PDB file of C-alpha atoms in Angstrom:
ATOM      1  CA  ASN G  62     -21.422   5.297 -52.215  1.00  0.00           C
ATOM      2  CA  GLY G  63     -22.275   3.141 -50.080  1.00  0.00           C
ATOM      3  CA  ASN G  64     -24.900   0.886 -48.496  1.00  0.00           C
ATOM      4  CA  ILE G  65     -25.979   2.294 -44.653  1.00  0.00           C
ATOM      5  CA  ILE G  66     -27.405   5.695 -43.544  1.00  0.00           C
ATOM      6  CA  VAL G  67     -24.922   7.451 -41.364  1.00  0.00           C
ATOM      7  CA  ASN G  68     -24.855  10.403 -38.809  1.00  0.00           C
ATOM      8  CA  VAL G  69     -21.694  13.224 -39.139  1.00  0.00           C
ATOM      9  CA  SER G  70     -20.239  15.049 -36.853  1.00  0.00           C
ATOM     10  CA  ILE G  71     -17.607  18.207 -36.814  1.00  0.00           C
ATOM     11  CA  TYR G  72     -14.636  19.762 -34.480  1.00  0.00           C
ATOM     12  CA  ALA G  73     -11.700  21.585 -34.551  1.00  0.00           C
ATOM     13  CA  ASN G  74      -8.228  20.871 -33.353  1.00  0.00           C
ATOM     14  CA  GLU G  75      -7.418  24.193 -31.939  1.00  0.00           C
ATOM     15  CA  SER G  76      -8.935  27.763 -32.499  1.00  0.00           C
ATOM     16  CA  LEU G  77      -8.549  29.506 -35.903  1.00  0.00           C
ATOM     17  CA  TRP G  78      -7.400  32.354 -34.447  1.00  0.00           C
ATOM     18  CA  GLU G  79      -4.873  33.586 -31.521  1.00  0.00           C
ATOM     19  CA  SER G  80      -6.922  36.217 -30.169  1.00  0.00           C
ATOM     20  CA  GLN G  81      -9.942  34.140 -30.201  1.00  0.00           C
ATOM     21  CA  PRO G  82     -11.051  30.417 -28.411  1.00  0.00           C
ATOM     22  CA  LEU G  83     -13.070  27.579 -30.474  1.00  0.00           C
ATOM     23  CA  ASN G  84     -17.067  27.997 -29.956  1.00  0.00           C
ATOM     24  CA  THR G  85     -17.743  31.833 -30.673  1.00  0.00           C
ATOM     25  CA  SER G  86     -19.025  33.903 -33.668  1.00  0.00           C
ATOM     26  CA  PHE G  87     -15.960  33.618 -35.572  1.00  0.00           C
ATOM     27  CA  PHE G  88     -15.689  30.373 -36.344  1.00  0.00           C
ATOM     28  CA  MET G  89     -19.297  28.528 -37.075  1.00  0.00           C
ATOM     29  CA  PHE G  90     -20.930  26.225 -39.679  1.00  0.00           C
ATOM     30  CA  LYS G  91     -24.035  24.837 -40.812  1.00  0.00           C
ATOM     31  CA  VAL G  92     -25.401  22.085 -43.111  1.00  0.00           C
ATOM     32  CA  ASP G  93     -27.297  22.774 -46.441  1.00  0.00           C
ATOM     33  CA  ASN G  94     -29.185  20.159 -48.797  1.00  0.00           C
ATOM     34  CA  THR G  95     -27.670  20.197 -52.408  1.00  0.00           C
ATOM     35  CA  THR G  96     -29.971  20.043 -55.446  1.00  0.00           C
ATOM     36  CA  GLU G  97     -30.381  16.462 -54.257  1.00  0.00           C
ATOM     37  CA  LYS G  98     -33.016  16.981 -51.808  1.00  0.00           C
ATOM     38  CA  ILE G  99     -34.245  14.706 -49.013  1.00  0.00           C
ATOM     39  CA  SER G 100     -31.109  13.319 -48.527  1.00  0.00           C
ATOM     40  CA  PHE G 101     -30.431  13.704 -44.755  1.00  0.00           C
ATOM     41  CA  ASN G 102     -32.952  14.613 -41.985  1.00  0.00           C
ATOM     42  CA  SER G 103     -32.886  18.447 -41.966  1.00  0.00           C
ATOM     43  CA  THR G 104     -34.950  18.209 -39.148  1.00  0.00           C
ATOM     44  CA  ALA G 105     -33.091  16.559 -36.821  1.00  0.00           C
ATOM     45  CA  SER G 106     -29.337  18.385 -38.509  1.00  0.00           C
ATOM     46  CA  LYS G 107     -27.996  21.703 -37.873  1.00  0.00           C
ATOM     47  CA  THR G 108     -29.078  23.155 -40.452  1.00  0.00           C
ATOM     48  CA  ASP G 109     -28.501  27.276 -38.273  1.00  0.00           C
ATOM     49  CA  TRP G 110     -25.059  28.620 -37.725  1.00  0.00           C
ATOM     50  CA  PHE G 111     -23.357  26.785 -34.673  1.00  0.00           C
ATOM     51  CA  ASN G 112     -20.076  27.331 -33.683  1.00  0.00           C
ATOM     52  CA  ILE G 113     -17.292  25.565 -34.277  1.00  0.00           C
ATOM     53  CA  THR G 114     -15.928  23.533 -31.052  1.00  0.00           C
ATOM     54  CA  SER G 115     -12.748  21.370 -29.973  1.00  0.00           C
ATOM     55  CA  TYR G 116     -15.204  18.601 -28.741  1.00  0.00           C
ATOM     56  CA  SER G 117     -17.525  16.471 -31.551  1.00  0.00           C
ATOM     57  CA  ILE G 118     -21.106  17.466 -32.550  1.00  0.00           C
ATOM     58  CA  GLY G 119     -23.261  15.873 -34.393  1.00  0.00           C
ATOM     59  CA  ILE G 120     -24.231  18.183 -37.663  1.00  0.00           C
ATOM     60  CA  ILE G 121     -25.949  15.708 -39.725  1.00  0.00           C
ATOM     61  CA  ASN G 122     -28.990  12.694 -39.034  1.00  0.00           C
ATOM     62  CA  HIS G 123     -29.391  10.305 -40.932  1.00  0.00           C
ATOM     63  CA  LEU G 124     -27.558  10.662 -44.174  1.00  0.00           C
ATOM     64  CA  ASN G 125     -28.875   8.682 -47.192  1.00  0.00           C
ATOM     65  CA  PHE G 126     -26.725   6.201 -48.351  1.00  0.00           C
ATOM     66  CA  THR G 127     -28.842   5.732 -52.023  1.00  0.00           C
ATOM     67  CA  ASP G 128     -27.350   7.599 -54.967  1.00  0.00           C
ATOM     68  CA  ALA G 129     -30.444  10.180 -56.025  1.00  0.00           C
ATOM     69  CA  THR G 130     -29.639  11.524 -51.936  1.00  0.00           C
ATOM     70  CA  ASP G 131     -26.655  10.813 -50.640  1.00  0.00           C
ATOM     71  CA  THR G 132     -25.036  14.680 -50.863  1.00  0.00           C
ATOM     72  CA  ALA G 133     -24.835  17.457 -48.239  1.00  0.00           C
ATOM     73  CA  GLU G 134     -22.859  20.608 -47.991  1.00  0.00           C
ATOM     74  CA  ILE G 135     -21.187  22.079 -44.840  1.00  0.00           C
ATOM     75  CA  ASP G 136     -21.375  25.704 -44.907  1.00  0.00           C
ATOM     76  CA  LEU G 137     -18.262  27.788 -42.901  1.00  0.00           C
ATOM     77  CA  TYR G 138     -18.664  30.971 -41.493  1.00  0.00           C
ATOM     78  CA  VAL G 139     -15.362  32.967 -40.645  1.00  0.00           C
ATOM     79  CA  SER G 140     -15.081  36.343 -39.522  1.00  0.00           C
ATOM     80  CA  VAL G 141     -12.233  37.883 -38.574  1.00  0.00           C
ATOM     81  CA  PRO G 142     -11.875  39.559 -35.168  1.00  0.00           C
ATOM     82  CA  THR G 143     -10.886  43.167 -34.821  1.00  0.00           C
ATOM     83  CA  ASP G 144      -8.011  42.793 -32.401  1.00  0.00           C
ATOM     84  CA  GLU G 145      -6.395  39.481 -34.574  1.00  0.00           C
ATOM     85  CA  ILE G 146      -2.657  39.474 -35.673  1.00  0.00           C
ATOM     86  CA  ALA G 147      -1.387  39.391 -38.500  1.00  0.00           C
ATOM     87  CA  GLY G 148      -0.253  36.145 -39.997  1.00  0.00           C
ATOM     88  CA  THR G 149      -1.126  32.439 -41.850  1.00  0.00           C
ATOM     89  CA  LYS G 150      -4.107  30.627 -40.256  1.00  0.00           C
ATOM     90  CA  SER G 151      -4.748  27.425 -39.795  1.00  0.00           C
ATOM     91  CA  CYS G 152      -6.686  24.396 -38.335  1.00  0.00           C
ATOM     92  CA  THR G 153      -7.441  21.314 -38.981  1.00  0.00           C
ATOM     93  CA  LEU G 154     -11.485  19.928 -39.454  1.00  0.00           C
ATOM     94  CA  VAL G 155     -12.450  16.517 -38.045  1.00  0.00           C
ATOM     95  CA  ILE G 156     -15.703  14.945 -39.598  1.00  0.00           C
ATOM     96  CA  GLU G 157     -16.591  12.211 -38.918  1.00  0.00           C
ATOM     97  CA  SER G 158     -19.258   9.623 -39.790  1.00  0.00           C
ATOM     98  CA  GLU G 159     -21.233   6.354 -37.696  1.00  0.00           C
ATOM     99  CA  ALA G 160     -23.391   4.153 -38.621  1.00  0.00           C
ATOM    100  CA  SER G 161     -26.876   5.978 -37.772  1.00  0.00           C
TER     101      SER G 161
END
């Protein structure tokens, strides 16, 4: 809940994989509407799959604050590289917003 329209961005602090860096098709994101349609400018937002990077990428443009239209979802695509060593994997995704 809020009172201003915001833009949202995302980046990762490190690669999820030891065998693959960030900015590859093994770790991607996209934005979708929820049941609250028209919550953001879908034309100017990342609604197709994009690689996650170590630098901030704008993903949601003009996220609305009105209660009936203030929700969006971020989908993640994770594909294990064939040459990846077994073990625990982790990274931090940073999601930031700023006034539009």
